[in-house]
Structures are given as C-alpha cells and as structure tokens.
Coordinates of C-alpha atoms in Angstrom, one line a residue:
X1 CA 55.8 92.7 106.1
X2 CA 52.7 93.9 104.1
X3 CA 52.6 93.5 100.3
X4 CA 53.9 96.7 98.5
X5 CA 52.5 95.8 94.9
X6 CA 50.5 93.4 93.7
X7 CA 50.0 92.8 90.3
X8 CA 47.5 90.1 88.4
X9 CA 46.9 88.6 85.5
X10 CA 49.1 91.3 83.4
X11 CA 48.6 90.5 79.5
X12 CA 50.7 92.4 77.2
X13 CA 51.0 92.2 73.0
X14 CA 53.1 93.4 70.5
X15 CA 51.6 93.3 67.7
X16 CA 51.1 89.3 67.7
X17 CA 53.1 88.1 69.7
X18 CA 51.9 88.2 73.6
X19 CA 54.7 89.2 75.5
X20 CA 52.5 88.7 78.8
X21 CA 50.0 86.0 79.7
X22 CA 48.5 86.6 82.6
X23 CA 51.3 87.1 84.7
X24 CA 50.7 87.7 88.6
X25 CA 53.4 89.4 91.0
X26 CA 53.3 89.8 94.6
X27 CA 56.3 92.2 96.5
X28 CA 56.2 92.3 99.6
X29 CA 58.4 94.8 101.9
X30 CA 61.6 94.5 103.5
X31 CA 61.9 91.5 100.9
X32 CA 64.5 90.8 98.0
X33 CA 62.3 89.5 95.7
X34 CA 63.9 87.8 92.6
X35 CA 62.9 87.8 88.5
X36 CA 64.4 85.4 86.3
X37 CA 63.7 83.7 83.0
X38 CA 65.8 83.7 79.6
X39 CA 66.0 86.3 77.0
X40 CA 62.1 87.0 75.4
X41 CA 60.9 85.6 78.7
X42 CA 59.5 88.6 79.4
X43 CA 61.1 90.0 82.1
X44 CA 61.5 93.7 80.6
X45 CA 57.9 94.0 80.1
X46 CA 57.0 93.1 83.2
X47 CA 59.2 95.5 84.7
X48 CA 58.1 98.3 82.8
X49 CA 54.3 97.7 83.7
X50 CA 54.9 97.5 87.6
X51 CA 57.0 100.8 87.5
X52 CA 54.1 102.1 85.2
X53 CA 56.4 103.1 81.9
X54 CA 53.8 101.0 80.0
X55 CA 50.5 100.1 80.4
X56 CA 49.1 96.3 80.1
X57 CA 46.6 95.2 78.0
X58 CA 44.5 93.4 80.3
X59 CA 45.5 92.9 84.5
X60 CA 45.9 95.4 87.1
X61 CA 48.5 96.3 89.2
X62 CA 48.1 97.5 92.8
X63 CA 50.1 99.4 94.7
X64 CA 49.8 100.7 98.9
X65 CA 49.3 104.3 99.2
X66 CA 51.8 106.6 99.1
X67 CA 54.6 104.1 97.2
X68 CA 57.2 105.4 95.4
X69 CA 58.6 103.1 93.2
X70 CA 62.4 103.8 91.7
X71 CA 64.5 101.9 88.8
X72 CA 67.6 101.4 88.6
X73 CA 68.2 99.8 84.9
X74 CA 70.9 97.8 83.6
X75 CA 72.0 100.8 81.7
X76 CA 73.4 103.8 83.6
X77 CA 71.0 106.7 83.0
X78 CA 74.1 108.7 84.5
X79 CA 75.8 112.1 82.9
X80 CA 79.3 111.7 83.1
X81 CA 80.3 115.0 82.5
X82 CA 78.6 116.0 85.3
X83 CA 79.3 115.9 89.2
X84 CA 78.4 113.7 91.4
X85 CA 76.1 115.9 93.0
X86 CA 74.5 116.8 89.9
X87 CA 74.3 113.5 88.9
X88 CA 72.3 112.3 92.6
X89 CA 69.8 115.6 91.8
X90 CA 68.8 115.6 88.0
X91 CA 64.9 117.0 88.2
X92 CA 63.9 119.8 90.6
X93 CA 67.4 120.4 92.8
X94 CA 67.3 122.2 96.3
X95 CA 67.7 126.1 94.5
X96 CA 68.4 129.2 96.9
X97 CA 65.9 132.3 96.8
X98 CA 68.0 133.9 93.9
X99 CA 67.5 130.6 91.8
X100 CA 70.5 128.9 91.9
X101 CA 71.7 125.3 92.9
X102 CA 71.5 125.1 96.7
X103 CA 74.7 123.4 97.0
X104 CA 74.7 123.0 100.9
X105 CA 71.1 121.7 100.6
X106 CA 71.9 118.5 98.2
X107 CA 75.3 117.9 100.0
X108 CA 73.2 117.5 103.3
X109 CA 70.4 115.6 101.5
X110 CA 72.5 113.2 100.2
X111 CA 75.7 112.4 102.2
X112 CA 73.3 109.9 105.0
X113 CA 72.0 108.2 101.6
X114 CA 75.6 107.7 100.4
X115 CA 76.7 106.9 103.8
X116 CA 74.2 104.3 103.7
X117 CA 75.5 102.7 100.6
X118 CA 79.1 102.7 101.7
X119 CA 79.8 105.1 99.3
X120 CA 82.4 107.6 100.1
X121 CA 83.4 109.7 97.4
X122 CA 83.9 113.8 96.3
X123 CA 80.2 114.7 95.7
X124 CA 81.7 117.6 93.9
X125 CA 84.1 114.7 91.2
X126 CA 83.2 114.0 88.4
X127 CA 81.3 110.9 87.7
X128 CA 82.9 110.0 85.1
X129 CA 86.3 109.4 86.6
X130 CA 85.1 106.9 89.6
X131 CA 85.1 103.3 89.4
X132 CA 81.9 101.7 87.7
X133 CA 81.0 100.2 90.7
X134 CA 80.7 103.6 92.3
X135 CA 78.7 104.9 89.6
X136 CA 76.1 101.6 90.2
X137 CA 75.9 102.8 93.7
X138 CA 75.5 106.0 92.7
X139 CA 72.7 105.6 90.6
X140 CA 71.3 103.4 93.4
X141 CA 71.9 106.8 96.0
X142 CA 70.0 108.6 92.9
X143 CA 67.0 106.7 93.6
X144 CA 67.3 106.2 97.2
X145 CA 66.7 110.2 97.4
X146 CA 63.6 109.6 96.2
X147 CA 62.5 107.9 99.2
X148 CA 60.7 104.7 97.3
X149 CA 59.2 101.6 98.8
X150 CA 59.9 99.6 96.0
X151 CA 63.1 99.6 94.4
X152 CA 63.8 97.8 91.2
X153 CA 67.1 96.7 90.0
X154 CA 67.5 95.5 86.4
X155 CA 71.1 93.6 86.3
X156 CA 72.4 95.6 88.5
X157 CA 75.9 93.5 88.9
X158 CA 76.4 91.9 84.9
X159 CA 79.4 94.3 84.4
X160 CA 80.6 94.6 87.9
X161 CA 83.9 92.7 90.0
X162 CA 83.3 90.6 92.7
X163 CA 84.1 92.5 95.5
X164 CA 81.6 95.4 94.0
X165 CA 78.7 92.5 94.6
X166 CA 79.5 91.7 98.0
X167 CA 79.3 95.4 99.0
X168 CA 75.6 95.3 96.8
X169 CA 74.6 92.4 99.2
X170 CA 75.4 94.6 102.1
X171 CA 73.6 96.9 100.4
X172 CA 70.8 95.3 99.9
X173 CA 70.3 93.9 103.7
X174 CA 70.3 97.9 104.7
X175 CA 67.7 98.4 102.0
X176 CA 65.3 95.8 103.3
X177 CA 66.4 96.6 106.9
X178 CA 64.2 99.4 106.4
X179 CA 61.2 98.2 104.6
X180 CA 62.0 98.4 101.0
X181 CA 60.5 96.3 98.9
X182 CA 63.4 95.2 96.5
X183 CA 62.6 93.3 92.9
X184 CA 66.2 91.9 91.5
X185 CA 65.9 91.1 88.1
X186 CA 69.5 89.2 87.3
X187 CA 71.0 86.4 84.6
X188 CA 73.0 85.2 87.9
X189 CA 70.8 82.0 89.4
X190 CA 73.9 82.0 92.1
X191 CA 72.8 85.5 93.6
X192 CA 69.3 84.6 93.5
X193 CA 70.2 82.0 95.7
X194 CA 72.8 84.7 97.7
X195 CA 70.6 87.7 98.3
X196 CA 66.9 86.9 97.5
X197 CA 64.2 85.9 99.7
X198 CA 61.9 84.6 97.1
X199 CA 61.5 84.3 93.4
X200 CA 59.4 84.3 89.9
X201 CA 60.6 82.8 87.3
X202 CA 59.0 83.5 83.7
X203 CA 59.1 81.5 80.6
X204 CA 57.6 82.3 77.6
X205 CA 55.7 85.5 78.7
X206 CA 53.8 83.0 81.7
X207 CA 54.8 82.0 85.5
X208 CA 56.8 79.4 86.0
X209 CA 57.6 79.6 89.4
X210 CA 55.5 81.7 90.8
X211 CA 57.5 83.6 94.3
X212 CA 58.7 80.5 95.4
X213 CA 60.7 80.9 98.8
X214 CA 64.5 80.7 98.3
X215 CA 65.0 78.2 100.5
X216 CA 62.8 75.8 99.1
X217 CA 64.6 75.7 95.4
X218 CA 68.2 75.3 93.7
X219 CA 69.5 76.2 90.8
X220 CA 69.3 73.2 88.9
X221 CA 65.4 73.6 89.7
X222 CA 65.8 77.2 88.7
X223 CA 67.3 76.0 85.4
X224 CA 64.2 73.3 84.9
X225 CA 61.8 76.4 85.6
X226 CA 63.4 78.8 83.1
X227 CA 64.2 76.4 80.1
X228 CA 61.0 73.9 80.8
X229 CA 60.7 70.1 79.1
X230 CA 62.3 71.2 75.7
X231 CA 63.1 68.1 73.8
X232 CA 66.7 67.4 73.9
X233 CA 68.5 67.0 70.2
X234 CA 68.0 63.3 68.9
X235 CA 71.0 63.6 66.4
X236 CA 74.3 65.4 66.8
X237 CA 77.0 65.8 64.1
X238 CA 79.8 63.1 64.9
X239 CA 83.3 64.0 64.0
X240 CA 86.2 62.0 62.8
X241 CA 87.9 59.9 65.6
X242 CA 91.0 61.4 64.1
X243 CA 92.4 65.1 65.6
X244 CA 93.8 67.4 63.2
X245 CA 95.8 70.1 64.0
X246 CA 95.0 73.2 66.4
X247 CA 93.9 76.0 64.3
X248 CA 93.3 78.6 67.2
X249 CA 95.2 78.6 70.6
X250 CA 94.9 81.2 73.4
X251 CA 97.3 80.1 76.5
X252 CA 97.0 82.1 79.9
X253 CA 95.3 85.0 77.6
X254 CA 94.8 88.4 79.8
X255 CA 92.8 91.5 79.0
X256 CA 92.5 94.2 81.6
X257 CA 89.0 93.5 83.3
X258 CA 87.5 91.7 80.9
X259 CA 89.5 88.1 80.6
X260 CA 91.9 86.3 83.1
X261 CA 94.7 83.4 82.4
X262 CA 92.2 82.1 79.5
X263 CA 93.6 78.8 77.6
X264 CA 92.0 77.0 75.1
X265 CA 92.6 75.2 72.0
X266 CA 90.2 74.6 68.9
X267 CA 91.2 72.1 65.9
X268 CA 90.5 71.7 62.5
X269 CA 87.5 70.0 61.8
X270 CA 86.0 71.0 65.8
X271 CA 82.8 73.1 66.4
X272 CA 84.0 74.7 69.8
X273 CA 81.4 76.8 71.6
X274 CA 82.1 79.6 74.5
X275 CA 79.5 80.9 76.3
X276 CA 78.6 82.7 79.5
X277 CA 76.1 85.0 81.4
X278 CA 76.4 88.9 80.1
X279 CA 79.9 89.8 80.7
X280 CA 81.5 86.4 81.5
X281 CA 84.4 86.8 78.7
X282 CA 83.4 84.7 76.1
X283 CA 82.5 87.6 73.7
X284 CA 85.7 89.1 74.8
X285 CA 88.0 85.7 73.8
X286 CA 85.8 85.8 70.4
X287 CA 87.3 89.4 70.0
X288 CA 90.8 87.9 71.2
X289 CA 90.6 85.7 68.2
X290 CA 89.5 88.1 65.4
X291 CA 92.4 90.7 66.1
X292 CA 89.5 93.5 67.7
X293 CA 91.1 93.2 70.9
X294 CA 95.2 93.5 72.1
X295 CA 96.0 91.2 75.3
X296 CA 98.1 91.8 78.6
X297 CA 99.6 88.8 78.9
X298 CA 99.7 85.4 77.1
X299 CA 100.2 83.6 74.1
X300 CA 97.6 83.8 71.2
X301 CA 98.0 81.7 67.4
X302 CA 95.4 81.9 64.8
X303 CA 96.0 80.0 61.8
X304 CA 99.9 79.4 63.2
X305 CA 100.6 83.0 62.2
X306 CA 100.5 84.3 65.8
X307 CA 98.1 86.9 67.1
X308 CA 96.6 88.8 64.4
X309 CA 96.8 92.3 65.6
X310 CA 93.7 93.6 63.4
X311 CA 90.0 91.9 61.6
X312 CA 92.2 92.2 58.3
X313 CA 95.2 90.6 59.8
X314 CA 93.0 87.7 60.9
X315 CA 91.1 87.5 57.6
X316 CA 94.5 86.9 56.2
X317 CA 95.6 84.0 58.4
X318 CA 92.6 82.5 56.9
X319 CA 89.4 84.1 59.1
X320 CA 85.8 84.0 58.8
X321 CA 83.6 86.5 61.0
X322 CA 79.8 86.6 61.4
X323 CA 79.0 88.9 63.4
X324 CA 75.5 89.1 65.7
X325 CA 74.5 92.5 64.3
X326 CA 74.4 91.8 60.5
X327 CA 72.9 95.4 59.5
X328 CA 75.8 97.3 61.1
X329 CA 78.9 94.7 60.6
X330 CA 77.8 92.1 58.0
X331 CA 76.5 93.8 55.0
X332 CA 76.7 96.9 53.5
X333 CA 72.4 97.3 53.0
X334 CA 72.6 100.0 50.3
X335 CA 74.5 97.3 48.0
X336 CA 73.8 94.3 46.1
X337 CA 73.8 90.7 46.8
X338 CA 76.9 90.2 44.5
X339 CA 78.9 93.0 45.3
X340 CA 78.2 92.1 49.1
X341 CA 79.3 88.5 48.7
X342 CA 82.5 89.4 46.9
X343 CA 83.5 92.1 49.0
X344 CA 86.1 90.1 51.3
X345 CA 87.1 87.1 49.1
X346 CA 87.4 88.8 45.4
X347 CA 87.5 92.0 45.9
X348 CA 89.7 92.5 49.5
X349 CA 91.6 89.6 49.4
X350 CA 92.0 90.0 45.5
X351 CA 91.6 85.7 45.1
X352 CA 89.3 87.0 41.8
X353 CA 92.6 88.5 40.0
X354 CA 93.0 91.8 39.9
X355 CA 91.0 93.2 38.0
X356 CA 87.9 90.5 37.9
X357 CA 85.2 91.2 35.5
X358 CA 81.7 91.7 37.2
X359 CA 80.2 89.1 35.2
X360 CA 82.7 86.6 37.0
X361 CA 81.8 88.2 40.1
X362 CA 77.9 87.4 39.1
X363 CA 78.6 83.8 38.6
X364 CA 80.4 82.7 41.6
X365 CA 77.9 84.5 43.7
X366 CA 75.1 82.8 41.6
X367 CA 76.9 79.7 43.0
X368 CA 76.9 80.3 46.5
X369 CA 73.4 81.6 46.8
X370 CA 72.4 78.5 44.8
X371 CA 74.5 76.3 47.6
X372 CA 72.6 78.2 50.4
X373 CA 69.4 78.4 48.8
X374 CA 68.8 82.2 49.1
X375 CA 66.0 83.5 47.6
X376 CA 67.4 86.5 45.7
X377 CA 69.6 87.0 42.8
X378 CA 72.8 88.7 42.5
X379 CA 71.8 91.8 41.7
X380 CA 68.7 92.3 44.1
X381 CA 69.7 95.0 47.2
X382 CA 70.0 93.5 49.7
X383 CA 68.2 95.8 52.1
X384 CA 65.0 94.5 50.5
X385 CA 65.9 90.3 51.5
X386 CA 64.5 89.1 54.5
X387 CA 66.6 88.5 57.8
X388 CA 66.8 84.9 56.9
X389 CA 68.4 85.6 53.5
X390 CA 70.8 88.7 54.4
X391 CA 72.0 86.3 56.6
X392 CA 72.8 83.7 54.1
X393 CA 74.4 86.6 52.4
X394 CA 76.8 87.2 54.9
X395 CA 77.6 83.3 55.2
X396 CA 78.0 83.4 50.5
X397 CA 80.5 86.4 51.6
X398 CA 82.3 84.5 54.1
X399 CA 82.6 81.0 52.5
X400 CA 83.8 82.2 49.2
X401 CA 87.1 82.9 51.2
X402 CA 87.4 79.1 52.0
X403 CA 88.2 80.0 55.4
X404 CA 90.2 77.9 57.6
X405 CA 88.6 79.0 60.8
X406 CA 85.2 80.1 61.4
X407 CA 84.3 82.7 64.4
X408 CA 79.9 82.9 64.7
X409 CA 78.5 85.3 66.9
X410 CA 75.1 84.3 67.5
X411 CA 74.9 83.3 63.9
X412 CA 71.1 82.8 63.8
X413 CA 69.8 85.4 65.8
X414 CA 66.5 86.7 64.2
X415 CA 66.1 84.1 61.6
X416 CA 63.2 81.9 61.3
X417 CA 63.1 77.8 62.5
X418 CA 64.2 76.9 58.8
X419 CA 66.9 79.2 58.1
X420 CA 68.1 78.5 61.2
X421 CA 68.4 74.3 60.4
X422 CA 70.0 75.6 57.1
X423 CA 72.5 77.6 59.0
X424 CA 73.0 74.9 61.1
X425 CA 73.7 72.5 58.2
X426 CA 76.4 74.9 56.5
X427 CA 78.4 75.3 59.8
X428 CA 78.3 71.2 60.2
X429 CA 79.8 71.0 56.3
X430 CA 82.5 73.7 57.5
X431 CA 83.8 71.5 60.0
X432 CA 83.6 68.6 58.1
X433 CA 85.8 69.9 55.6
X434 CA 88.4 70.5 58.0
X435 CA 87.3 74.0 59.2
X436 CA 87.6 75.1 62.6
X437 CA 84.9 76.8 63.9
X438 CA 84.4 78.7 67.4
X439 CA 80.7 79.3 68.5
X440 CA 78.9 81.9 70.4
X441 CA 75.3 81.5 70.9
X442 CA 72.5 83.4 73.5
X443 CA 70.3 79.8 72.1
X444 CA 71.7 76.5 74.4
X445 CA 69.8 74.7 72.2
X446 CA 72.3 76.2 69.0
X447 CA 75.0 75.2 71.3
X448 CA 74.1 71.8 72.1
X449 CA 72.8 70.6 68.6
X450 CA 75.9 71.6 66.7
X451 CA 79.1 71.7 69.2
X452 CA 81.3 68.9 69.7
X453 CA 81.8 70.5 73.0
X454 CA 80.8 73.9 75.2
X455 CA 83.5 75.9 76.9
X456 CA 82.1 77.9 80.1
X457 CA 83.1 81.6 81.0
X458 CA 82.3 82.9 84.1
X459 CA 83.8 86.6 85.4
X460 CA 86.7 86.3 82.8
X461 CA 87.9 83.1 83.5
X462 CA 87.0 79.3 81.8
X463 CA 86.0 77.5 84.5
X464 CA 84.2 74.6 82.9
X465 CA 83.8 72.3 79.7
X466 CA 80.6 70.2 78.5
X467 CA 81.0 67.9 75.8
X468 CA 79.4 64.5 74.8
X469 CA 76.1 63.1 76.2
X470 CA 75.8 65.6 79.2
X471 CA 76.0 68.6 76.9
X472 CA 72.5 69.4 76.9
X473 CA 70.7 72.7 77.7
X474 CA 70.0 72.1 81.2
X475 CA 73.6 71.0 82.0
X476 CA 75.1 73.8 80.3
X477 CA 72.6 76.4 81.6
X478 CA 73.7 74.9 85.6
X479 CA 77.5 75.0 84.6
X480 CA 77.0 78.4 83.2
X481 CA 75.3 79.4 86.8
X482 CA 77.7 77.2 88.7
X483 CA 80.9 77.8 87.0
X484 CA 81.4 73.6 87.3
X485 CA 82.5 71.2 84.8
X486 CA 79.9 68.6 83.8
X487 CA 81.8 66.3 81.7

C-alpha cells in the first residue's frame, strides 16, 4: 500500500524542554502501525501533531489528498447520558426539512459501520448502560462514520477484558482490510507483537526504532529500544538475613474487575514493590491495603488487625500513605508547614495529648524538617515550597506517626534528581527500622534501586516476582510485558 502520512524531522518545545527532536513517521495504508516508548517519551506529542491538534516547531507532515484522519483517545470523548445514536453523530447529524434529527438517516448510516465492528446493540440505549467495551467500539464506529484513512488509537485496550481485545484484533484486520492506515499507540509490547505490522519506538522525545517490521523484533528488543543503556544501580540496600513478621497479607484477594485471587505477603523491615502496565491491579491491591477499596472474596491483615475497612481504620493499625497526587491528597496547600505535618500524628491520632500546645507542635515539626532537610520553616505555607519540599512535607507528616507499614504511590513523582536520592534514603531507614513498606513506582529504576523485590500485576492477577541480581529495569520492564517470573 502507498504511504498515508509521512511526517519528518518534527521538533516540538515546551518551554525548554524539547519534547520532539526530529522525529520522522511513515504510515502506510492497510498497515497497523505501532507507537511505543515510556511515559515523557513523547508519544502524545507526536500524536497530536500528525492529527494536526498542534502544530511543530520545526518538520512537516504530509498527508495524501483527500485523508481524513480520526482519533480515538485513551479517554472516552463519549456523552453518557446520551443515546447511542447521538453519541455515533455529535456535529452536523442527518436533520429532516423541518430541522429535526433524521432519525432513519443515522440509523441507516451507521448500522453497516457497527455491523462491521461486531457491535450489535440498541442504537436508541443509552450509552451509558453498555459494557465499556461497547462504548470503545463505539467511539471507534464514531470515527469510522467519518470515513478516515488514518485512524489513530491512543490505548485503546488499558481498561478493557481480554475477550474485548481479541474482538479489537478482529477489528483491526477489517480496518486494514480496507486500506486504513491504523497508528496503535499502546503500554502492551505483547499486542504490538499480536496486531501490528510495524513499529516506532520513541525515547526521550527521538527515534529509537524507527518502523521496524514486526517480525524482525521481540519484546525484550522492544524493552532495550524504549529504556536504552541506562546504567544499572551499583549499590542496593541489603536487609537483615533474619525475617520478621508479616505486616501486610492479602490471600486469594478479589475485587469485581479490577483484581483476581491476589496473594501476597510483605514483612517488617521489607521494601516490596507492585507494579504493572495501566490497569494491571497493582494500584488497586495498594487501595486493598489502605482500606479505599472493599474486596469480594479473600482474606486481607494489615498490621494483624484484619482488613481495615476505611484510610482512618488503616492509619490506626499503624499506616502510612503517600499518595502520587500530593496537591489534592497530601497536603492541605492553604496551610502551614507545621500544622500540615501534625495533622495525622498529633492532631488525628491525638499521640500530642490532647490538647498540645502549638509551640510543641512547632518543635517536633522543626525536628522532622531538620531530619529531612526541608528548606522551609514551620510556619512558611506551604503552597509557596517547591515540589521537592511539599513532598518532604508530606513524608515529616507521615513519619511523625512512627508508622509500622508504609504504602508509596509514586513517591517521587515530580521531584528533582536530589530530592529524589533523599527520598530514597528516608524509605531505606524506614525499613531498616523494622518498617514495612509497599512500593508503587511508574520509574523501574525507583523500583530496582530500593526494593528487595518487585511483584508483577498483569490484568488483575500476580503473575510474576523479580528479586535479587535479575531485578533490574530491563527484566522487570519484559516480566511486566510478559507476565513471566524472572527470578
């Protein structure tokens, strides 16, 4: 088939930092054509220049005549409370002579399209009430009305069952059975290798693979192209040789479509971390453990006081939470430092008394910012700190509980190299004083550098560990794309 779109050396800066460095893209139709690269890779910039929602700095793209290029986005741009029909027809729908919706017109426009798709539903429903997998195709039908050449799909399966991808793969060969030019931007290295026909992969806002066929690649290679020769950590933290007693235990753990017969155990004095691809369950098990989410079936113990049924109940067994978003669930921005770093420990656990004086308060959050070398005093706002430093707030607010068991949720997101090796330092002195900690982390290099082991979610289910000398990045990121164990 003839190329659809080419695009050549695209460069694209935010402010300064290049998001795009002369990035080339050829789509060709009737292909499945395949994007990949990590978080910040710049995938999402790419995709927004080639569907022209943004325009490069330097490059040009090129498209055939006559192309009509449609996005579907990770993101349901759906109405809910709308019909299906309405829903398949938002801008300019068939209208009679009097002006109003031509419902015949749209039901015979789109029942081929959905018939195409498999999809078989009331067009008349609402959309809503269908499965989530229906409401992916239907946004998919949405933009097949549009008649496009090239048809982009932005993670178009990360929340989506298994049996709702096999019926996209049957999808997909209809789709380039009849020319379409299909770029499959995806987290999943395994349907790269199931549905496309080539691939990119981008690293760092450059090519890294540049359309390389499908069959000429793996995924390990994929995983080498993506992460590229980052140094692996020299030192890691060594723990005791003697166990100490479980702190958190899920056994055959169930939640309704989000985790399935999850078991694991993490002791005192063990940095354990969980991670995954979008949507794998490892957020969900973090949940599991901080009381935010009931279960089905199974048997959960945090702190050996059973399953905490709320945040406060697991605060109480001895809990520590940092959450990823620190502006909406760490700090309270139009306070101080103090009176954030005492609002768990003193203030909602009453371990101050009750009634402790402020000056009290003061001084033991003078202490902890000293310990964690925040620069800011008690009483500065904390809206005013930097990332870095609100973050070490949120760590002074949690340590002053001397917790027992430490849950992190991407704990240095946003933070600069040497907050980040501070960070790193605190949660190595947790575990050494006989805390047990549970890790999430979108960085493999966070997860290798300070776990003594990694456990691996895919679709709900553990299906791997990587501990010792084979947890590094690239073993990790294949386990995560495998669902294998590697040591």
């Amino acid at each position: 088939m003839d190329d659809v779109l080419v695009a050549e050396g695209l460069v694209k800066s935010y402010g300064g930092v290049r998001a795009l460095d002369g990035v080339d893209l050829r789509l060709r139709g009737g292909e499945v054509h395949a994007l990949v690269g990590e978080n910040g890779a710049g995938k999402s910039t790419l995709v927004r220049i080639v569907s022209g929602a943004l325009a490069a700095d330097e490059g040009e793209v090129a498209v055939t005549r006559g192309t009509r290029i449609a996005v579907v986005s990770q993101e349901l741009s759906l109405f809910p409370d709308l019909s299906v029909r309405e829903n398949l027809f938002p801008d300019r729908p068939p209208r009679t002579r009097l002006g109003l919706l031509d419902r015949p017109a749209m039901d015979r426009a789109a029942r081929p399209v959905l018939a195409e798709l498999g999809l078989d539903v009331d067009l008349g429903a609402r959309l809503g009430e269908l499965p989530l997998a229906d409401q992916q195709l239907t946004e998919i039908a949405r933009a097949l009305l549009l008649d496009p050449r090239l048809l982009i799909l932005d993670e178009p399966t990360s929340a989506l069952p298994a049996a709702a991808v096999d019926r996209l793969e049957r999808v997909l060969r209809t789709l380039t059975g009849r020319g379409i030019a299909v770029l499959y931007v995806t987290h999943f290295l395994t349907e790269v290798m199931r549905f496309a026909r080539r691939v990119t992969v981008l690293r760092d806002g450059r090519v890294a693979l540049p359309g390389a066929r499908r069959a000429d690649v793996d995924v390990p290679e994929l995983v080498t192209a993506m992460l590229g020769g980052r140094p692996e950590p020299a030192v890691r933290r060594t723990r005791s040789a003697v166990d100490l007693p479980p702190q958190v235990v899920l056994s055959g753990v169930c939640v309704p479509g989000r985790l399935a017969d999850v078991t694991f155990t993490v002791l005192a004095g063990e940095v354990v971390g969980v991670a995954g691809l979008q949507g794998a369950g490892h957020l969900a098990a973090l949940e599991v453990v901080c009381g935010r989410t009931a279960v089905s079936a199974g048997r959960v113990d945090v702190g050996g006081r059973g399953r905490p049924r709320s945040l406060r109940d697991a605060v109480r067994a001895g809990l520590a939470l940092v959450p990823s978003d620190r502006k909406r669930y760490g700090l309270m921005l139009d306070r101080t430092v103090w009176e954030n770093a005492t609002a768990v420990s003193w203030l909602a656990l009453g371990r101050g008394g009750v009634a402790p004086s402020r000056a009290e308060l003061v001084r033991r959050t003078a202490d902890l910012t000293e310990r964690l070398r925040l620069r800011g005093g008690p009483y500065d706002p904390v809206a005013r700190l930097s990332g870095g430093n609100q973050q070490k707030v949120v760590f002074a607010k949690w340590l002053a509980t001397e917790p027992r068991i430490v849950v992190l949720d991407d704990p240095t997101r946003g933070v600069d190299i040497g907050v980040r090796a501070e960070m790193h330092t605190i949660i190595g002195e947790l575990a050494s004083g006989g805390a047990a900690v549970l890790l999430a982390s979108t960085d493999l290099a966070e997860l290798t550098e300070v776990c003594d082991r990694v456990l691996v979610f895919v679709r709900g289910r553990v299906v791997g560990e990587v501990r010792g000398e084979r947890l590094t990045e690239h073993a990790l990121a294949v386990a995560m794309q495998q669902g294998v164990s590697m040591g």
